[in-house]
Amino acid sequence: MQQFPCPFCGLRDEREFHFAGEAGKMRPDTSGEVTQTDWSRYLNSYKNREGKASEVWVHLPCQEYFIMHRDTLSMKVLGTEQLRRQEEI
Amino acid sequence: MSSSRLPGYGLIDHSKTLAFQFDGKQFQGHPGDTLASALLANGVRIIARSFKYHRPRGVWGAWFDDPNAIFDVSLNGIKIPNCAGATTCLRDGMRVQSVNTFPTAQFDVKAILDWFSPFLPAGFYYKTFMWPNWHLFEPTIRKMAGLGKLSEEITENYQSDQIHQNCDLLVVGGGAAGLVAASAAAQSGQSVLLVEDHNIAGGGLYRRGREIENQPPGHWVEQQIDAIKSAGGQLLLATTAFGVYDHNLVALAEDRGFGRAPRLWKIRAKRIVMTTGAIDRPLTFVNNDRPGVMSVEGALEFLGRYGVLAGRQIALLSNNNRAEPSANLLREAGANVRVLDATQGSPAAIGGKILRGIEFAAQTIACDTILASGGLTPVVHLWRQAGGKLDWDEKISAFIPGKPPNNMVAAGSVNGTFDLEEAMAEARAAALDLPVPRTDSSFQVKTLSPDRHSTGRQWIDFQHDVTLKDIELAARENYASVEHLKRYTTLGMASDQGKTSNMAGLDALASIQNRSIPEVGTTTFRPPFIPVPLELYRGAHRQQLLHPLKRLILEPEHRAAGAALGEYGGWLRPAWYGTGSSHEAIKQEVLAARNNAAIIDASPLGKIEILGPDAEKFVNFVFYNTISTLKPGHIRYGFMLSERGIIFDDGVVTRIDENRFIISCSSSHVDSVNRALEGWRQDGNDPDSVFVHDTTQNWSTITISGPQARKILTVLDLGVDLSPEAFPHMSFRQGNFASDPARISRVSFTGDLSYEISVPLSNTSLLWSAVISSGKPLGAALVGVEALAILRAEKGYIFVGKDTDGETMPHDLGLSIPRMRKKTPFVGDRALHTLTANSENRRQLVGLLIGKDDEILTTGAHLIENSGTRPRSIGYVTSSYHSPTLGHPIALALLEKGTTLTGKTVPVWNQGETRQAKVVSPCLFDAEGGRLNA
Amino acid sequence: MSNTYSAFSLFKQAFRGHQGWQPVWRNPEPKPEYDIIIIGGGGHGLATAYYLAKNHGIKNIAVLEKGWLGGGNTGRNTTVIRSNYFYPESCALYDLSVRLYENLSRELNYNVMFSQRGMMVLIHSEAEMEMAVRGINAMKLGGTDAQLLDADGVKKRAPILNFRQDARFPIHGALIQERGGTGRHDAVAWGYARAADRLGVDIIQNCEVTGVIVEGGRVTGVETSLGKIRASRFGAAIAGHSSVLAEMAGYDLPIQSYALQAFVSEPLKPVIDVVAFTAAYGAYFSQSDKGGLVMGGGLDRVPSYGQRGNMPMQEAVLSGLIEFAPALAKVKILRQWAGIVDVTPDSSPVIGPSGIDGLYLNCGWGTGGFKAIPAGGYLFAHLLATGDHHEISRPFDPDRFKTARLIDEGAASGIAH
């Protein structure tokens, strides 16, 4: 049972969290042409790093999505940050 | 009788006796005994048989390191298989049965297997039983294998519970070092938890029998406990730390006595001090598996803790300098002990069921007991589980804790520090997070490798019958990695998970391969440290609390109305009403709904509000359908897709006003839809301009559907003009009920005129009874989910996940306009234009018709094409009912190129039987929509 | 010296103290160059090498294993073998595997203990019944066997299960594949290794690939802990670490790694003679020939490369299992472990070119790689030898993620992978 830090609620049991995907993925702008390759990469490619990884998680009770930096081998939590773009804060 | 009880010795209560049975014979023991100590006290030497050859086995160790004493035990009707005899406390009336023996451990007919042992070396089964096939031999082998018998009776009240706790310091092991560590830490102001697996603290102190800090062990231990408790520390006895998990979580199993499930403690400690001690290591010599051969420390433990003297004539075989002090303790207790230096000769035990003596350095020494020690093995299991490294300590010839894992420190015997004073000094430092002083141990051990030239078998794993020859065979065949060795020979896979056998095995492999033990390496240390029952992990997840159902606020009303309740999408909902045949009840509900009106509790329907200046843009993005053109007060049916273009949910969107929408998703999808919406809101949109608010639990919804629906609503007087012109299909009005707001949506899942009325939760019962009293005179019926499923199927309406699958896209259901025309981005848009999405061979939703009086088609039957060599599936029946409205069977199906096959007949295949069905439109009721728009 | 395994050779060796058994495989030094190098000495890699040598006559092959052979997921799974899949493509793939398993012990002259005791998928509701019927028909049409059992039929096969009507998920019936069952996982790796070694394949243990040499857009060699080794073709079969090699070589993979946990109990006298799987309770178990109950369930919810267990999933799986078979509450767990599995978006494997010339992939088997070892090896060997797909592996080419022609077993059948 790991403990993850929700940026708003603090350290909580891992069961309260849901893994939402790798961080840094941008949805292609579908108002224009998106190639099959780009779309497939968006849907299907993962870095899936052994070691330091950055991921998007959601804390289910408060519904806040955030970025968590983790070591996927040691399971150490390296830090969190807000998902919203910094300039908007 | 060679082993016996000594009055006045040990911690047991000699004044009281407990009666128990072993293999049908009656014996007596005392409170404080374990099964193993009680049997030894009664002189019972043969308590088990080995797994493979059924060799007689005696008690080897006095605690978790005993691999042999495994029993089926019953007491007061509770039967527990495979109880470890050395750790199970004796209770009055216990019936103890040896396992895998017939009829008893003493006389076991399968002992004959030992005669065939030359044909049954390690891994023999990999080399034979191949012809004609393994399954021919397997049943016999399976009956031969296995230990205890599992009773199929369910023990009521065998229930574990869980306690979660945090502390500054967890001390694992309540021997001298652990007690000192806990008391030092507690006195320094740390919150401390000390766990000790025996039910009396003190660890090895009773074994060595001498004073500590000028006091008898018992007094000293009590003082330490007092000090710990008075400083606010906590002590858990009879509790074993069995697993260390990520983020410093330590799992403890608290033994609550025979027949009761242990309790699970989950401890989150800032720091952990390991004072787990060390155990005796077996010596590998000829016939070292004979009953009467025991570990030295085990014998001392039986003496000091249980008042049992292992034998009268003892040969003490050892490679270390603890031999003489140990011998003296046994001598003081009345035994005749001869100490033999194991490095000075090749020993061999003499005797079969009864030990006669030992051959050593060309002489035969008569004895009834052989105590053997090959050194001490620190208990580093939890350390390794936590990711700590091990160092090889050449001086004591053992692995000791090396580079520590986070927040963990070791002290005392586990470090190879076997001297009491030094161990306590280490513990004090560890407790206070100071550098742990390391001193040279007075313990001296001579390296000793097994004599590979002796004739006769030398046992490495006592329970699993792994001998030195087996290890040689594995090495010869190049199963040379330590993991291959373990898996090929089953070394270390017995009940004790190698606590006794692993070091002897490594030693043997190293000597065969001419390598050092650290070069050979260890196998992985895995939890649990001791065997724990499945029940330990169960916690509150039992029976109906395992995936708890969601309950309707109207459940009492439904029950009173005679509802049969069933589970639908995680909710307990009325399936139908009435006590007669379900088929007839459902039929009558459908007919009443079509002829008069249906009253349906639709409260689980999702009600997720989207608010804010960006709400329109947001809803337009998350929906397949164009929502931006939806006017306030209106409703639109639509799909939410996954980014792969697959239909994820269907539902209606209501626009309340410019910046406020309600998404009414499927009742079983509320959580996942809400999560997806929040995801899109926060990742890709401006989270300050749009808000997602799930109000499903705030509003109850009652649906009134059917030709009489408008009249029923009129009686309710909701303050809304209900005329078809003022309140048309797919529109929304806000009214009042009982002076509180009521939301009225004119949407339909039945194909008839329908209204969904939502009121705040507190008004639910009031609305329900009002609807019933106004509906009943008009012939309205309460309608459950089963009838609703038929009503919607008659109309060709789908259930997502039932009538769609993991490939279904909106255009497969005939809704292709947004795919072709919608200009703004939406979730899943690009995926609707891949090669696969554009394929002509997609499965599309169709209706199927068969003869009026035929049995309905089986849901799950496939539609097939008979063109090739064997039939090919081109789709399947997703819903199938007898339609009371139409008077004939109806079905929905997903069918390859379905819409092009309308009017054609296709074979329907179910488990070998073929029928014919005609492909029709999915909508078979009121295709023109006259009733819907009435 | 004895080379062939049989009751007779065992008998003969008994009189010689088993001194005459030969090593099951050699410990060769790596040569500087091979025709084909297989990265990964697990079941799939070893089977690939065996079929390359046997079916395609290619003998100059090395298998590079970073630790001990069979030490990854091959030695960590719960040994279930089955082909009860929904899509015809999957049926063809996994049924090829079951058919190869059916003759594997005799073919390899090594008893892999394939025990066709039956694989039962429990049905707990009418909705599950409908899906099960859909599945059974798909399997029968797809060319594999499946049958429906009613609750009484299930009770005859597995009386230990919870047949009470007030169970959280009452038993309505089961889908059973009689040809499914279990095998001895280590023996599969060892049997293939021994057979491949005899055909001249160099199996090199403790040889970790640390870099991929790409020259002119083509993989020409690998850096290893034992030096540089060249080859004209490379096959990667490294379940659980596929993405690590992908990052080294610079191609993308549709894979995420999760820990999958398993448990084994103390040995018991026979309790159940079928593999029993329940999606509703999220657990399954069978009994090994030694008597231990082998238990498992779903993936951990946290992506992970840590080959160790975590309590939340242990509690979920074991509490489900107890409700499924309440008598198991008192059974004790001896050992609990985890493997790292490759999870693809459609729960189907990836067999095909990597995107970099000369390097081919066999990965993405999720939780079901063990059952597919013979087929995975057979088809991957075909691909490596010919440069082209066998018709059974073609649908599993990674190009399906571009065309979106996914084989989404998870979504289609409701059977966990």
PDB file of C-alpha atoms in Angstrom, chain C residues 143-266:
ATOM      1  CA  GLY C 143     -11.949 -23.669 -34.142  1.00  0.00           C
ATOM      2  CA  THR C 144     -11.354 -24.264 -30.466  1.00  0.00           C
ATOM      3  CA  ASP C 145     -13.408 -26.134 -27.889  1.00  0.00           C
ATOM      4  CA  ALA C 146     -15.760 -24.635 -25.339  1.00  0.00           C
ATOM      5  CA  GLN C 147     -18.854 -25.769 -23.514  1.00  0.00           C
ATOM      6  CA  LEU C 148     -21.455 -24.362 -21.217  1.00  0.00           C
ATOM      7  CA  LEU C 149     -21.925 -25.899 -17.778  1.00  0.00           C
ATOM      8  CA  ASP C 150     -24.947 -25.186 -15.634  1.00  0.00           C
ATOM      9  CA  ALA C 151     -24.566 -24.663 -11.896  1.00  0.00           C
ATOM     10  CA  ASP C 152     -24.913 -28.404 -11.222  1.00  0.00           C
ATOM     11  CA  GLY C 153     -22.260 -29.127 -13.799  1.00  0.00           C
ATOM     12  CA  VAL C 154     -19.946 -26.666 -12.084  1.00  0.00           C
ATOM     13  CA  LYS C 155     -20.673 -28.244  -8.713  1.00  0.00           C
ATOM     14  CA  LYS C 156     -19.629 -31.643 -10.010  1.00  0.00           C
ATOM     15  CA  ARG C 157     -16.323 -30.245 -11.250  1.00  0.00           C
ATOM     16  CA  ALA C 158     -15.547 -27.981  -8.313  1.00  0.00           C
ATOM     17  CA  PRO C 159     -17.641 -28.602  -5.198  1.00  0.00           C
ATOM     18  CA  ILE C 160     -15.360 -26.319  -3.190  1.00  0.00           C
ATOM     19  CA  LEU C 161     -16.848 -23.197  -4.802  1.00  0.00           C
ATOM     20  CA  ASN C 162     -19.538 -21.030  -3.234  1.00  0.00           C
ATOM     21  CA  PHE C 163     -22.921 -22.249  -4.472  1.00  0.00           C
ATOM     22  CA  ARG C 164     -24.967 -20.386  -1.894  1.00  0.00           C
ATOM     23  CA  GLN C 165     -27.690 -18.188  -3.291  1.00  0.00           C
ATOM     24  CA  ASP C 166     -26.721 -15.390  -0.904  1.00  0.00           C
ATOM     25  CA  ALA C 167     -23.153 -15.340  -2.205  1.00  0.00           C
ATOM     26  CA  ARG C 168     -22.126 -11.923  -3.391  1.00  0.00           C
ATOM     27  CA  PHE C 169     -22.030 -13.327  -6.924  1.00  0.00           C
ATOM     28  CA  PRO C 170     -24.039 -16.572  -7.082  1.00  0.00           C
ATOM     29  CA  ILE C 171     -22.874 -19.194  -9.553  1.00  0.00           C
ATOM     30  CA  HIS C 172     -25.099 -19.565 -12.620  1.00  0.00           C
ATOM     31  CA  GLY C 173     -22.793 -21.798 -14.617  1.00  0.00           C
ATOM     32  CA  ALA C 174     -19.481 -21.751 -16.397  1.00  0.00           C
ATOM     33  CA  LEU C 175     -17.806 -21.735 -19.725  1.00  0.00           C
ATOM     34  CA  ILE C 176     -15.375 -24.616 -19.787  1.00  0.00           C
ATOM     35  CA  GLN C 177     -12.571 -25.380 -22.170  1.00  0.00           C
ATOM     36  CA  GLU C 178     -11.705 -29.017 -21.512  1.00  0.00           C
ATOM     37  CA  ARG C 179      -8.432 -28.821 -23.431  1.00  0.00           C
ATOM     38  CA  GLY C 180      -7.232 -26.003 -21.203  1.00  0.00           C
ATOM     39  CA  GLY C 181      -5.282 -26.617 -18.038  1.00  0.00           C
ATOM     40  CA  THR C 182      -1.866 -26.038 -16.576  1.00  0.00           C
ATOM     41  CA  GLY C 183       1.746 -26.855 -17.337  1.00  0.00           C
ATOM     42  CA  ARG C 184       4.993 -26.808 -15.395  1.00  0.00           C
ATOM     43  CA  HIS C 185       6.360 -23.390 -16.249  1.00  0.00           C
ATOM     44  CA  ASP C 186      10.054 -23.970 -15.559  1.00  0.00           C
ATOM     45  CA  ALA C 187       9.979 -27.222 -17.480  1.00  0.00           C
ATOM     46  CA  VAL C 188       8.775 -25.436 -20.595  1.00  0.00           C
ATOM     47  CA  ALA C 189      11.799 -23.138 -20.525  1.00  0.00           C
ATOM     48  CA  TRP C 190      14.175 -25.964 -19.647  1.00  0.00           C
ATOM     49  CA  GLY C 191      12.735 -28.340 -22.214  1.00  0.00           C
ATOM     50  CA  TYR C 192      13.045 -25.799 -25.017  1.00  0.00           C
ATOM     51  CA  ALA C 193      16.512 -24.801 -23.838  1.00  0.00           C
ATOM     52  CA  ARG C 194      17.729 -28.378 -23.785  1.00  0.00           C
ATOM     53  CA  ALA C 195      16.259 -29.126 -27.193  1.00  0.00           C
ATOM     54  CA  ALA C 196      17.626 -25.906 -28.711  1.00  0.00           C
ATOM     55  CA  ASP C 197      21.050 -26.503 -27.205  1.00  0.00           C
ATOM     56  CA  ARG C 198      21.127 -29.957 -28.764  1.00  0.00           C
ATOM     57  CA  LEU C 199      20.419 -28.378 -32.132  1.00  0.00           C
ATOM     58  CA  GLY C 200      23.480 -26.176 -31.673  1.00  0.00           C
ATOM     59  CA  VAL C 201      21.918 -23.003 -30.328  1.00  0.00           C
ATOM     60  CA  ASP C 202      24.211 -21.045 -27.999  1.00  0.00           C
ATOM     61  CA  ILE C 203      22.280 -20.130 -24.867  1.00  0.00           C
ATOM     62  CA  ILE C 204      24.277 -17.482 -23.077  1.00  0.00           C
ATOM     63  CA  GLN C 205      23.151 -16.669 -19.547  1.00  0.00           C
ATOM     64  CA  ASN C 206      24.246 -13.702 -17.467  1.00  0.00           C
ATOM     65  CA  CYS C 207      24.653 -11.718 -20.664  1.00  0.00           C
ATOM     66  CA  GLU C 208      22.805  -8.432 -20.452  1.00  0.00           C
ATOM     67  CA  VAL C 209      22.214  -6.328 -23.534  1.00  0.00           C
ATOM     68  CA  THR C 210      23.357  -2.834 -22.667  1.00  0.00           C
ATOM     69  CA  GLY C 211      23.164  -1.165 -26.073  1.00  0.00           C
ATOM     70  CA  VAL C 212      21.914  -1.608 -29.608  1.00  0.00           C
ATOM     71  CA  ILE C 213      24.253  -0.906 -32.511  1.00  0.00           C
ATOM     72  CA  VAL C 214      22.427   0.724 -35.405  1.00  0.00           C
ATOM     73  CA  GLU C 215      24.377   1.275 -38.619  1.00  0.00           C
ATOM     74  CA  GLY C 216      22.753   2.763 -41.684  1.00  0.00           C
ATOM     75  CA  GLY C 217      19.324   2.439 -40.167  1.00  0.00           C
ATOM     76  CA  ARG C 218      19.846  -1.226 -39.483  1.00  0.00           C
ATOM     77  CA  VAL C 219      20.572  -3.070 -36.288  1.00  0.00           C
ATOM     78  CA  THR C 220      23.885  -4.851 -36.768  1.00  0.00           C
ATOM     79  CA  GLY C 221      24.878  -5.754 -33.277  1.00  0.00           C
ATOM     80  CA  VAL C 222      24.360  -5.434 -29.582  1.00  0.00           C
ATOM     81  CA  GLU C 223      26.597  -4.318 -26.766  1.00  0.00           C
ATOM     82  CA  THR C 224      26.413  -6.770 -23.926  1.00  0.00           C
ATOM     83  CA  SER C 225      27.941  -7.329 -20.541  1.00  0.00           C
ATOM     84  CA  LEU C 226      30.100  -9.937 -22.321  1.00  0.00           C
ATOM     85  CA  GLY C 227      31.125  -7.669 -25.188  1.00  0.00           C
ATOM     86  CA  LYS C 228      29.881  -6.754 -28.612  1.00  0.00           C
ATOM     87  CA  ILE C 229      28.002  -9.422 -30.582  1.00  0.00           C
ATOM     88  CA  ARG C 230      26.893  -9.046 -34.185  1.00  0.00           C
ATOM     89  CA  ALA C 231      24.166 -10.713 -36.180  1.00  0.00           C
ATOM     90  CA  SER C 232      22.138 -10.093 -39.284  1.00  0.00           C
ATOM     91  CA  ARG C 233      18.795 -10.397 -37.542  1.00  0.00           C
ATOM     92  CA  PHE C 234      17.654  -9.825 -34.008  1.00  0.00           C
ATOM     93  CA  GLY C 235      14.559 -10.950 -32.238  1.00  0.00           C
ATOM     94  CA  ALA C 236      13.557  -9.394 -28.930  1.00  0.00           C
ATOM     95  CA  ALA C 237      11.427 -11.512 -26.609  1.00  0.00           C
ATOM     96  CA  ILE C 238      11.814  -9.704 -23.316  1.00  0.00           C
ATOM     97  CA  ALA C 239       8.384  -9.509 -21.755  1.00  0.00           C
ATOM     98  CA  GLY C 240       8.249  -6.932 -19.019  1.00  0.00           C
ATOM     99  CA  HIS C 241      11.223  -4.971 -20.286  1.00  0.00           C
ATOM    100  CA  SER C 242      10.309  -4.468 -23.922  1.00  0.00           C
ATOM    101  CA  SER C 243      10.173  -0.706 -23.496  1.00  0.00           C
ATOM    102  CA  VAL C 244      13.677  -0.589 -22.021  1.00  0.00           C
ATOM    103  CA  LEU C 245      15.156  -2.066 -25.207  1.00  0.00           C
ATOM    104  CA  ALA C 246      12.873   0.148 -27.309  1.00  0.00           C
ATOM    105  CA  GLU C 247      14.332   3.220 -25.658  1.00  0.00           C
ATOM    106  CA  MET C 248      17.877   1.917 -26.285  1.00  0.00           C
ATOM    107  CA  ALA C 249      17.181   1.303 -29.949  1.00  0.00           C
ATOM    108  CA  GLY C 250      14.895   4.275 -30.447  1.00  0.00           C
ATOM    109  CA  TYR C 251      11.522   2.932 -31.485  1.00  0.00           C
ATOM    110  CA  ASP C 252       8.066   3.352 -30.001  1.00  0.00           C
ATOM    111  CA  LEU C 253       6.041   0.638 -28.344  1.00  0.00           C
ATOM    112  CA  PRO C 254       2.356   0.461 -27.452  1.00  0.00           C
ATOM    113  CA  ILE C 255       3.197  -1.017 -24.074  1.00  0.00           C
ATOM    114  CA  GLN C 256       2.805  -0.157 -20.424  1.00  0.00           C
ATOM    115  CA  SER C 257       4.334  -2.258 -17.676  1.00  0.00           C
ATOM    116  CA  TYR C 258       2.418  -3.419 -14.640  1.00  0.00           C
ATOM    117  CA  ALA C 259       3.104  -5.855 -11.851  1.00  0.00           C
ATOM    118  CA  LEU C 260       0.983  -8.966 -11.791  1.00  0.00           C
ATOM    119  CA  GLN C 261       0.947 -10.816  -8.493  1.00  0.00           C
ATOM    120  CA  ALA C 262       0.536 -14.475  -7.742  1.00  0.00           C
ATOM    121  CA  PHE C 263       0.323 -16.625  -4.636  1.00  0.00           C
ATOM    122  CA  VAL C 264       0.959 -20.218  -3.756  1.00  0.00           C
ATOM    123  CA  SER C 265      -0.391 -21.979  -0.698  1.00  0.00           C
ATOM    124  CA  GLU C 266       0.939 -24.783   1.434  1.00  0.00           C
TER     125      GLU C 266
END
